[in-house]
Tab-separated table of C-alpha atoms in Angstrom:
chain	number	residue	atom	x	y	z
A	1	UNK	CA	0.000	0.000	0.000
A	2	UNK	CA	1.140	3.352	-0.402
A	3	UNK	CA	1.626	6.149	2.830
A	4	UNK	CA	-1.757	7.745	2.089
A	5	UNK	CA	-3.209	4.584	2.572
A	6	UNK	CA	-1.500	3.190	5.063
A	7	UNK	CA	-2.412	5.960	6.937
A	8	UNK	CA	-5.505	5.676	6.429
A	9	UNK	CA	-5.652	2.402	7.449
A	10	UNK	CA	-3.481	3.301	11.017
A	11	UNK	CA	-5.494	6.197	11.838
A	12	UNK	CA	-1.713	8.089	11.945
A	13	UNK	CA	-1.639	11.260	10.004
A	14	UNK	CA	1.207	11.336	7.137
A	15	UNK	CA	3.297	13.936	8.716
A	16	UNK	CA	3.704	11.216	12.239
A	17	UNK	CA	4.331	8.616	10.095
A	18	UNK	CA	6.999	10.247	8.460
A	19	UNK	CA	8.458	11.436	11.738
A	20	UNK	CA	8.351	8.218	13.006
A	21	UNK	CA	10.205	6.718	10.198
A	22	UNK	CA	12.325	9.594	10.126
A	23	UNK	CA	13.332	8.475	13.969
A	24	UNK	CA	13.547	4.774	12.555
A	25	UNK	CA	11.031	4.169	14.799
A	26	UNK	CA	9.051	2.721	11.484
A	27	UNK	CA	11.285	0.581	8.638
A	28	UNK	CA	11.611	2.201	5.414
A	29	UNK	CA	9.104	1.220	2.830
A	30	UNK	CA	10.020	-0.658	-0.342
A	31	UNK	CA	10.859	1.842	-2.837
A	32	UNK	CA	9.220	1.844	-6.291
A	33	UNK	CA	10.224	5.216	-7.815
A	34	UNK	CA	12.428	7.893	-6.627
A	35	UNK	CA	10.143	9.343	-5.129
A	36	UNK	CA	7.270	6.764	-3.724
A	37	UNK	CA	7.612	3.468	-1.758
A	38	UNK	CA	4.710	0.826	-0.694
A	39	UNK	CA	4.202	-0.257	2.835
A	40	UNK	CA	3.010	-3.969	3.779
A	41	UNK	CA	0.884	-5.581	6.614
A	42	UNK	CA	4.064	-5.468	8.559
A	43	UNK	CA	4.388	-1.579	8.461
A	44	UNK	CA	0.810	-1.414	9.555
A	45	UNK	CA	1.147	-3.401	12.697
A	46	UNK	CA	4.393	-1.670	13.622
A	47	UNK	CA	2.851	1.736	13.107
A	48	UNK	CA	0.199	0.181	15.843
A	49	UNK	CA	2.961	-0.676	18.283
A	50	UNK	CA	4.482	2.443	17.941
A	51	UNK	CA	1.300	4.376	18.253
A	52	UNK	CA	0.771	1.780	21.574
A	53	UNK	CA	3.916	2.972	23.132
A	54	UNK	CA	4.172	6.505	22.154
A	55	UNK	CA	0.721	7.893	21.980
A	56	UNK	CA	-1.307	5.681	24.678
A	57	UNK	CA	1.664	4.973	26.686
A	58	UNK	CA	3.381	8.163	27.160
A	59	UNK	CA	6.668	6.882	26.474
A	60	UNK	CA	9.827	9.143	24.981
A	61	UNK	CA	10.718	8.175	21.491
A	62	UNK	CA	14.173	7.299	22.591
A	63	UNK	CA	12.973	4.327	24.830
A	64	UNK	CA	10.452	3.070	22.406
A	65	UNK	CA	13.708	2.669	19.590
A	66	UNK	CA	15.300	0.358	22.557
A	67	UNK	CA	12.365	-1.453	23.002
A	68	UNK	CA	11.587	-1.859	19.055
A	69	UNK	CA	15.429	-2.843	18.507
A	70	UNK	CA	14.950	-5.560	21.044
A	71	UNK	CA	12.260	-6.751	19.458
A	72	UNK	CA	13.920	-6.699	15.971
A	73	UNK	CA	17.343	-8.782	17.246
A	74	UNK	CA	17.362	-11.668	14.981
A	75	UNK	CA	20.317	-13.102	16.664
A	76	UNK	CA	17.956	-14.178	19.960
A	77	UNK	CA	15.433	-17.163	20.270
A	78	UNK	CA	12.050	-16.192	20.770
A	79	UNK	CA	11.866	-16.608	24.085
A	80	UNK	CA	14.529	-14.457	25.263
A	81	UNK	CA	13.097	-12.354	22.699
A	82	UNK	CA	10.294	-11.809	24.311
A	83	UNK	CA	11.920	-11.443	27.588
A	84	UNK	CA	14.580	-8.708	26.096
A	85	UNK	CA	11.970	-6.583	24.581
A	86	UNK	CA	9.693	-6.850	28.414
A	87	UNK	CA	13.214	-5.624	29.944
A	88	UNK	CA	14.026	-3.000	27.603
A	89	UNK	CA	10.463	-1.393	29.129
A	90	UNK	CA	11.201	1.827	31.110
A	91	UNK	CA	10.174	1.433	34.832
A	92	UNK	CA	8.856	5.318	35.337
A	93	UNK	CA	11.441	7.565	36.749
A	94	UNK	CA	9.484	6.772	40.202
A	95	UNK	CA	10.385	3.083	40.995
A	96	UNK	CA	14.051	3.516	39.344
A	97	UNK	CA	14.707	6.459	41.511
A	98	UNK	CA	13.533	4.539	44.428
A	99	UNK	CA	15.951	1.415	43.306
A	100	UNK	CA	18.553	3.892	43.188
A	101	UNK	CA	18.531	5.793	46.548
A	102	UNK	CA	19.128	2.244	47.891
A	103	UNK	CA	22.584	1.487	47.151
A	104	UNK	CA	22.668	-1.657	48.186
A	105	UNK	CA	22.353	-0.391	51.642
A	106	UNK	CA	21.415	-2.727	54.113
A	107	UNK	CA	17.785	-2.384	53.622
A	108	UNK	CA	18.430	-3.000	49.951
A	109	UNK	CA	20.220	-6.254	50.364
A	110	UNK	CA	17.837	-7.765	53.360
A	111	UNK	CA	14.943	-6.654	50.124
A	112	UNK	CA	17.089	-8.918	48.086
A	113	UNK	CA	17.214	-11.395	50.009
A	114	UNK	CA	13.544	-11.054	50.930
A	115	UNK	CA	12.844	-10.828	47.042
A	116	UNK	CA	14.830	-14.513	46.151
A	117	UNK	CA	12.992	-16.153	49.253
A	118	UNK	CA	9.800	-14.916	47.712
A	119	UNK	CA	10.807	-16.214	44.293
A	120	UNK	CA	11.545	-20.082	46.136
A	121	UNK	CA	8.498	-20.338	47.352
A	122	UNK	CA	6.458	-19.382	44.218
A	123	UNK	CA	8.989	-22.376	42.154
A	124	UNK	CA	10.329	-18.828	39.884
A	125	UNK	CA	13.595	-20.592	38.284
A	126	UNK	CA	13.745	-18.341	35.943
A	127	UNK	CA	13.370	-14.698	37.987
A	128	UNK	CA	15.817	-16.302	40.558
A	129	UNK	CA	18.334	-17.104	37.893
A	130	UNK	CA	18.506	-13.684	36.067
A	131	UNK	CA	18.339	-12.013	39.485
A	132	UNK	CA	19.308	-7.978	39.393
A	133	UNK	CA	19.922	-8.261	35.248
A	134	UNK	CA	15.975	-8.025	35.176
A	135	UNK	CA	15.188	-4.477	35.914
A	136	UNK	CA	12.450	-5.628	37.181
A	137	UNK	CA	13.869	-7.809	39.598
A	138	UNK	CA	15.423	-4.215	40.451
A	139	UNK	CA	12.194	-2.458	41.073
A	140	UNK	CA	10.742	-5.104	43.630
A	141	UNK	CA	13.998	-5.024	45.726
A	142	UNK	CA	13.948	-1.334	45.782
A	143	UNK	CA	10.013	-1.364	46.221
A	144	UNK	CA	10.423	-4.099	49.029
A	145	UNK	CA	13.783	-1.475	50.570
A	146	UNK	CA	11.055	1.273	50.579
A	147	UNK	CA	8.417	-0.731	52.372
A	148	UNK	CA	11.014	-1.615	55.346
A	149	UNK	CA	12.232	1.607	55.298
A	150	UNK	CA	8.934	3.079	55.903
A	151	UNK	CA	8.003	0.372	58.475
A	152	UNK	CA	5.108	-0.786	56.412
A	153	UNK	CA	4.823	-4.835	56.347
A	154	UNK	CA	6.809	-6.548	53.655
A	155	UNK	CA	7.794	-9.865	55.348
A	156	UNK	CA	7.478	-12.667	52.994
A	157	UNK	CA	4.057	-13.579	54.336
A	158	UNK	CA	2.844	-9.931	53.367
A	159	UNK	CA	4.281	-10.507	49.776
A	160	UNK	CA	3.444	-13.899	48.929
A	161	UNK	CA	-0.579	-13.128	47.980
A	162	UNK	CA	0.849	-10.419	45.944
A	163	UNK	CA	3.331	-13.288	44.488
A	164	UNK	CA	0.944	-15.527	43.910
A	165	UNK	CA	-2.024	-13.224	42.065
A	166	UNK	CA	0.884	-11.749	39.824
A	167	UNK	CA	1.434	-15.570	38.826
A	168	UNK	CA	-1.794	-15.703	37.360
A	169	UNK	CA	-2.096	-12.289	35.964
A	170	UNK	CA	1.188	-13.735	34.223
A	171	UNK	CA	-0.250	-16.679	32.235
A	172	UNK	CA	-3.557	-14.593	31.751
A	173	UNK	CA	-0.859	-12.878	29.985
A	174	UNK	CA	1.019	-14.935	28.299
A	175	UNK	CA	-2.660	-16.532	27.100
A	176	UNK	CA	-3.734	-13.331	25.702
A	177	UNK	CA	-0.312	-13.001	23.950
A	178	UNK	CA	-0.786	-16.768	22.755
A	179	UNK	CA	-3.600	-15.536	20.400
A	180	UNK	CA	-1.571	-14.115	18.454
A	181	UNK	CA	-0.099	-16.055	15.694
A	182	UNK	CA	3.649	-15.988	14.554
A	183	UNK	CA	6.101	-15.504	17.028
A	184	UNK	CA	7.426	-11.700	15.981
A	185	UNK	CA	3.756	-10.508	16.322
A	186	UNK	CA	4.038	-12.484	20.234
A	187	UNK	CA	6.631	-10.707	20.830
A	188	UNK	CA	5.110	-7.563	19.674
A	189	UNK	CA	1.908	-8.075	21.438
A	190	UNK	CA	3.468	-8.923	24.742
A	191	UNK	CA	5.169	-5.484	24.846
A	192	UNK	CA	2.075	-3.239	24.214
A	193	UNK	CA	-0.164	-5.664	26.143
A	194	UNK	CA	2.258	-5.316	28.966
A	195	UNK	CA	2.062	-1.764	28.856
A	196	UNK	CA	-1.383	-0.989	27.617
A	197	UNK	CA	-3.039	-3.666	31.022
A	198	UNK	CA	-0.844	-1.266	33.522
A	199	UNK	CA	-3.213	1.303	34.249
A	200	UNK	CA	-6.192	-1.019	33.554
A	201	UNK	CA	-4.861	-3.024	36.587
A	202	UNK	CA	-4.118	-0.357	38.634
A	203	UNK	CA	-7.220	1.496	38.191
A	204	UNK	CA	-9.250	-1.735	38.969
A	205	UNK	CA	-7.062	-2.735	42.080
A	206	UNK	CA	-8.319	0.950	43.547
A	207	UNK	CA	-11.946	0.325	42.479
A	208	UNK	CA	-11.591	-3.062	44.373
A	209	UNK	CA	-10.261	-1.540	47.220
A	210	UNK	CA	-12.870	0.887	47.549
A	211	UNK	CA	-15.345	-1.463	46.719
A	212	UNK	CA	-14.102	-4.415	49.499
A	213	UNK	CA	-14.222	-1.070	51.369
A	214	UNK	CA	-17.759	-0.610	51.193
A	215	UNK	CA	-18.674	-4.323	51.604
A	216	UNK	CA	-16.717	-3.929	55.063
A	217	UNK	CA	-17.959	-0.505	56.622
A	218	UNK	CA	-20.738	0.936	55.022
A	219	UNK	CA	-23.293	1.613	57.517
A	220	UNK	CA	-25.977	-0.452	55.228
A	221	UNK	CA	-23.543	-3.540	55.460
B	1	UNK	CA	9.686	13.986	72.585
B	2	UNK	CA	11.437	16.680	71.277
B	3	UNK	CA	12.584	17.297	67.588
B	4	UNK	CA	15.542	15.626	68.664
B	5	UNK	CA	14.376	12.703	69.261
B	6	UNK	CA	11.689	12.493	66.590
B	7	UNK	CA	14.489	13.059	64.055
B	8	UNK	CA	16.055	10.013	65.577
B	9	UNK	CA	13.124	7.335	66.161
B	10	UNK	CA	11.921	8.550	62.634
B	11	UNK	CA	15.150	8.577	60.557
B	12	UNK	CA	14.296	11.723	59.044
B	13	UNK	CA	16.444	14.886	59.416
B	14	UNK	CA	15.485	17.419	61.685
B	15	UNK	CA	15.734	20.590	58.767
B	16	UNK	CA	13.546	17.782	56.607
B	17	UNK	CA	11.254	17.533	59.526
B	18	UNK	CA	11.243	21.642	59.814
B	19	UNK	CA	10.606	21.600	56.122
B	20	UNK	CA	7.309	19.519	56.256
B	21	UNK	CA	5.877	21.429	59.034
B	22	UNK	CA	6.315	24.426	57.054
B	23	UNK	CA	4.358	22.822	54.163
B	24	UNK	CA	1.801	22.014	56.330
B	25	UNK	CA	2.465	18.306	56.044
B	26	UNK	CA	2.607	17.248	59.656
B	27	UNK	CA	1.113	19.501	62.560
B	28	UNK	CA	2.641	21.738	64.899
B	29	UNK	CA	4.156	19.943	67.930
B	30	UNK	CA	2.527	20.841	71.670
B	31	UNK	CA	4.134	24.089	72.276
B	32	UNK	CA	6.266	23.700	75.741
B	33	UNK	CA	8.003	27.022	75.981
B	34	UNK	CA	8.771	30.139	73.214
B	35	UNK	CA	11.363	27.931	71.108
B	36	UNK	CA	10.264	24.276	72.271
B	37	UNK	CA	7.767	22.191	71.310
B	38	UNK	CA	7.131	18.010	72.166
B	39	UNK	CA	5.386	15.551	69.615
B	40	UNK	CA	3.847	12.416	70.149
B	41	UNK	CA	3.019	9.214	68.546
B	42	UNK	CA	1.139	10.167	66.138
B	43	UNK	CA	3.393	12.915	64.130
B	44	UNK	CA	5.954	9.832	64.227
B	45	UNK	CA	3.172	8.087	62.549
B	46	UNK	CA	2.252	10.987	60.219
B	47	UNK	CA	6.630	11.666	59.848
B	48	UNK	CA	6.609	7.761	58.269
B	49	UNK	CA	3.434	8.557	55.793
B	50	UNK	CA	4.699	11.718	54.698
B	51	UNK	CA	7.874	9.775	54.068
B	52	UNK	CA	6.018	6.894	52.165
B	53	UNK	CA	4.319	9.177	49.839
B	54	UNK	CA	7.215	11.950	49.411
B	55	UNK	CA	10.595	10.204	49.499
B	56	UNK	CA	9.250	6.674	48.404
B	57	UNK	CA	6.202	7.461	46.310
B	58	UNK	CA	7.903	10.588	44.822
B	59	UNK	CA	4.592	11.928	44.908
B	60	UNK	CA	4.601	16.104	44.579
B	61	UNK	CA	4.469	17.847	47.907
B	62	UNK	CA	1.162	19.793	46.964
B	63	UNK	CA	-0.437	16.494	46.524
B	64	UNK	CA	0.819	14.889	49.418
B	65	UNK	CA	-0.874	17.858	50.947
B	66	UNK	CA	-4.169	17.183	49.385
B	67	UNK	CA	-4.027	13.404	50.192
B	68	UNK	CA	-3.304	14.412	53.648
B	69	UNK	CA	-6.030	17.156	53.571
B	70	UNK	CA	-8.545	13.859	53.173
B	71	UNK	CA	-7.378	11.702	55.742
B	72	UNK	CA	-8.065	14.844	58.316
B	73	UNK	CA	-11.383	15.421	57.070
B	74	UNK	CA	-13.343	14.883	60.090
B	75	UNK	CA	-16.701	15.735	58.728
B	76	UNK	CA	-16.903	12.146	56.897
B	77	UNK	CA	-16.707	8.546	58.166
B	78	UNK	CA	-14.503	5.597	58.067
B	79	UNK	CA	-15.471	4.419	54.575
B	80	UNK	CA	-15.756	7.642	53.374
B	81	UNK	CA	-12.698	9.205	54.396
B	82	UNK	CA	-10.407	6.113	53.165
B	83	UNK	CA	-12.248	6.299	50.183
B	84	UNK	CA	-11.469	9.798	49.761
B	85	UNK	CA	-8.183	9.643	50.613
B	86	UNK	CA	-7.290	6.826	47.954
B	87	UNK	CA	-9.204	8.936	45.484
B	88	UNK	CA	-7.384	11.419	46.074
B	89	UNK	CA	-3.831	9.637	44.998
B	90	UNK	CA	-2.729	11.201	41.989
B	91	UNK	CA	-2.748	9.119	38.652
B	92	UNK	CA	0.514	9.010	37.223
B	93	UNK	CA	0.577	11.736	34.305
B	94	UNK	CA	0.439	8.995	31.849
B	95	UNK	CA	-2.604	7.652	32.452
B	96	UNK	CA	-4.286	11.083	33.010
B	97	UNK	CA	-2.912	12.307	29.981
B	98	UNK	CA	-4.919	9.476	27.766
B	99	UNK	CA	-7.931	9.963	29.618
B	100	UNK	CA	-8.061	13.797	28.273
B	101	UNK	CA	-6.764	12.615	25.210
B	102	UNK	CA	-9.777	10.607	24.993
B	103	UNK	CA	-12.003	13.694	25.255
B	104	UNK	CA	-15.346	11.811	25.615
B	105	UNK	CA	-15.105	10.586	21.988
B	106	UNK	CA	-17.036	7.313	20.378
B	107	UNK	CA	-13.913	5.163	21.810
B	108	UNK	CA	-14.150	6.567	24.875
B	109	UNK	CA	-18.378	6.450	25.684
B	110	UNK	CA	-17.905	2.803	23.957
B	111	UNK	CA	-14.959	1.880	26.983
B	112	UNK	CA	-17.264	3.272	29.399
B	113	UNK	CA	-20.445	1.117	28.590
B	114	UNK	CA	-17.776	-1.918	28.792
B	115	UNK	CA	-16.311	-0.781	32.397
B	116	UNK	CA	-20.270	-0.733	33.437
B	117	UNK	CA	-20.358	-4.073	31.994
B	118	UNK	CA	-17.379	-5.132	34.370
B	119	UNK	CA	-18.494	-3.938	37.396
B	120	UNK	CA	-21.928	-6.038	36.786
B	121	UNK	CA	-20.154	-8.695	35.746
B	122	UNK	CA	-18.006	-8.556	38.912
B	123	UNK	CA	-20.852	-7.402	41.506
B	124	UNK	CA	-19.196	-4.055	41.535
B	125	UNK	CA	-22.266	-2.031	42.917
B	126	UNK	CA	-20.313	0.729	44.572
B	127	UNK	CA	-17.971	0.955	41.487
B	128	UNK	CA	-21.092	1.466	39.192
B	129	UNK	CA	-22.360	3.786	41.471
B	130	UNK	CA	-19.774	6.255	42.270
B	131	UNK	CA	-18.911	5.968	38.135
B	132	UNK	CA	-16.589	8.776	36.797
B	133	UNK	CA	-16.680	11.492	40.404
B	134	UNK	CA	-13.630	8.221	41.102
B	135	UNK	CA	-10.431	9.149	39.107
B	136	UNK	CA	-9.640	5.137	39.114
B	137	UNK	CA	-13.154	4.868	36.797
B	138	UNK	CA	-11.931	7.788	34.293
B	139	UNK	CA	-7.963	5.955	34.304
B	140	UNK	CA	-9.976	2.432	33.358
B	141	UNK	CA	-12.199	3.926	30.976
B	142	UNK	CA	-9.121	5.689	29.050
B	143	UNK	CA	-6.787	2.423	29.418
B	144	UNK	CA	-9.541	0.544	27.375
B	145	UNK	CA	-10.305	3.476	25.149
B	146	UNK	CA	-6.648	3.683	24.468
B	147	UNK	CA	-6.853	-0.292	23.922
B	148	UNK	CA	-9.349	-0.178	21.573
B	149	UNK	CA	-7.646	2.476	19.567
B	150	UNK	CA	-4.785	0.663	19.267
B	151	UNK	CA	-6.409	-2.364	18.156
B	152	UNK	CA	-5.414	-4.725	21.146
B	153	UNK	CA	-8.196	-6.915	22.960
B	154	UNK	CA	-10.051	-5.237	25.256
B	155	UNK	CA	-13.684	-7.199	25.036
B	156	UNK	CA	-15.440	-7.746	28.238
B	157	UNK	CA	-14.027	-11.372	28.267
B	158	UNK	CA	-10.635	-10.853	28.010
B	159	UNK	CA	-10.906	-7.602	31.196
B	160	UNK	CA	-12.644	-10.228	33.221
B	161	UNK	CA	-9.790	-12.314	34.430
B	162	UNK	CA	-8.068	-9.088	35.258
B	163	UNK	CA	-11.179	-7.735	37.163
B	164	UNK	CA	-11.279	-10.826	39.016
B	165	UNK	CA	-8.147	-10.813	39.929
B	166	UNK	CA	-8.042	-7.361	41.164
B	167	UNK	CA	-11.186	-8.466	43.096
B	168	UNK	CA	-8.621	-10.431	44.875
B	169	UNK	CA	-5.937	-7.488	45.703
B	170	UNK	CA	-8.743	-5.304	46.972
B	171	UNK	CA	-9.533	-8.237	49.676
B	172	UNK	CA	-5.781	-8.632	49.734
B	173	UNK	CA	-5.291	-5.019	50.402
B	174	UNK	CA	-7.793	-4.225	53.208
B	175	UNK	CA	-7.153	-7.271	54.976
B	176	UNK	CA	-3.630	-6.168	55.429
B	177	UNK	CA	-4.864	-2.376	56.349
B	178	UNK	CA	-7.309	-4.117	59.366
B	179	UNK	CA	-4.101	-5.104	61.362
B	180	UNK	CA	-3.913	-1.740	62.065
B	181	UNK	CA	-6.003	-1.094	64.796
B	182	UNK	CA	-7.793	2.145	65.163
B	183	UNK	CA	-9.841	3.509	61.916
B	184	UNK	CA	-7.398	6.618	61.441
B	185	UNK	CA	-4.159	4.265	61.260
B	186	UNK	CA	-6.471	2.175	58.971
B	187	UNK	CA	-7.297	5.378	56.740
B	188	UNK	CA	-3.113	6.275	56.860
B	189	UNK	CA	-1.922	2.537	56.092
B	190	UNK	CA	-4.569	2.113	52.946
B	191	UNK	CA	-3.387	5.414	51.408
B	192	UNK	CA	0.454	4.247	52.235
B	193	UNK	CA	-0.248	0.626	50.869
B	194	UNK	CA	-1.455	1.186	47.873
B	195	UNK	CA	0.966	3.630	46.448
B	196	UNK	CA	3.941	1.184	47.641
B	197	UNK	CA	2.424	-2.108	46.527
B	198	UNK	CA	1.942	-0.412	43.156
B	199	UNK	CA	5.605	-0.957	41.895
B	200	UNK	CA	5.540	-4.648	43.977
B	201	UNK	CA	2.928	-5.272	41.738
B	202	UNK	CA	4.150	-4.409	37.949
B	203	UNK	CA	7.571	-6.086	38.884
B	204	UNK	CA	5.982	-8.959	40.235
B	205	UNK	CA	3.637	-9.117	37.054
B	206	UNK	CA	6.281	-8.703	34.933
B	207	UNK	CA	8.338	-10.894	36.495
B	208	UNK	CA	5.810	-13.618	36.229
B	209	UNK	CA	5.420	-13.061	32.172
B	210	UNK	CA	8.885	-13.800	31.761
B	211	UNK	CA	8.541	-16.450	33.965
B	212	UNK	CA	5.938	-18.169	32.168
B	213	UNK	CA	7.090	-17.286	29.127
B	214	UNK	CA	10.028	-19.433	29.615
B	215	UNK	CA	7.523	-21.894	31.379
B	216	UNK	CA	6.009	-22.708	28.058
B	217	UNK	CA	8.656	-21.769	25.790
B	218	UNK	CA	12.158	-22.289	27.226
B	219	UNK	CA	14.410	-24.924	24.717
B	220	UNK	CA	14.758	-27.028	27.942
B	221	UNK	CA	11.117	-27.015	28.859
């Protein structure tokens, strides 16, 4: 297809999509003439990453090129594909911050420790292999640091519900990526999906509150 | 105690400590003589909030002020006050930002009639009832409105598991603010919780997506 029809199709005015292949956010198109090239299926759903990332997800263009080029490394198996693209994510400035006033101060290396006996008893091989290369492996530890720190309970009895609901919001997941059918567009879907389900699960954990709230104290209860 | 020893049992500097009561984040101490004052138990208390939401939560001072503003709001109850003071948490500027974005558009009425749908699904009375006065309802509405945009499933079926499982961190959640025992600890500890379990949570879930990813897809598996 050609640009005016591709951005059609994407919803993305001409002048972003030339930006965004400008900031080889978006492969070139194949070139027919000097002056035109065509755009495939491929362009399309990469334009609707990018769009996923940037536009919905607030995130700066430079951080959405690390996450695309992880996605694009041939030289990787799926798998760690998959799991190179989910690490090149940003953690917002918040949680890194926090990770990084810890310095592997005390605090921060009784979180570790609390962190890898939390990862034993849920059976996580793999999070207790990769340990701090997983950023975020980083952002528990400095989350679980901050908790101690602020004498709020984070003993391993506290985070073990937590543990064991993020299991399954894992495979519901990995099942929603799973629908998807070649493994580039998996890979693909499990970074905006990732993304995208933050603030839906967020928002719905404070409705719940409020709402387990209400069951509790309100005075028609 | 004096300053002093507030500064000590709290961690917290005394010019940081002079700072907050300047911004009107924790009260004036019991005035002893022209230049001394004591504090008690609870500015210690209040010292270790303000700390959870400042230093930890790297929340803005002027909303720390606000959040604090409804936990002292007398003129409400229990359920109304916590409520309150978890609506008043700010939403990171991310997720605001694609709520305004959305701008009440065909996307964004269509992600509304599916939250309703949720919260029936779910038995989410109070959630249906309070609707769009909750800043958690207007984040969920623009997540899936920014879901549907981008083409990624957002039906009622595939939000359910999520719902349910936020169900589940709500009970989670206020089970864990009850061991605290009187109702204005409970009102401090839900507002504290919930903005440091949020980065507990996203590492954990991401955590568990690589996790099962290499569950189902690992060479040695």
């Amino acid at each position: 297809m050609r640009m005016a029809e591709l951005s059609e199709r994407s919803g993305i005015p001409t002048a972003t999509i030339k930006y965004y292949l400008r900031e080889g956010l978006l492969r070139p198109g194949h070139r027919v003439t000097a002056t035109q090239s065509t755009y495939d299926d491929g362009h399309l759903r990469r334009l609707r990453l990018v769009r996923a990332l940037i536009q919905v997800g607030r995130m700066p263009v430079a951080t959405a090129r690390e996450v695309l080029t992880a996605i694009e490394d041939e030289s990787i198996d799926h798998h760690r594909r998959l799991g190179a693209a989910i690490r090149a994510l940003p953690n917002d400035g918040a949680l890194d911050a926090a990770f990084d006033a810890g310095e592997l101060d005390e605090e921060t290396e009784s979180a570790r420790r609390r962190a890898e006996e939390l990862f034993a008893e849920l059976g996580w091989t793999h999070a207790a292999e990769v340990g701090a290369s997983e950023a975020a492996y980083r952002v528990l530890v400095g989350a679980i640091a901050g908790l101690s720190r602020t004498g709020y309970p984070c003993e391993l009895t506290d985070l073990l519900p937590y543990g064991r609901l993020a299991d399954r919001l894992g495979v519901t997941d990995i099942d929603m990526v799973e629908r998807y059918g070649d493994p580039y567009e998996q890979v693909e879907a499990a970074v905006a999906l990732t993304v995208l389900y933050e603030p839906v699960l967020l928002s719905l954990r404070r409705l719940a509150e409020a709402e387990e709230s209400n069951r509790r104290y309100s005075p028609g209860n």
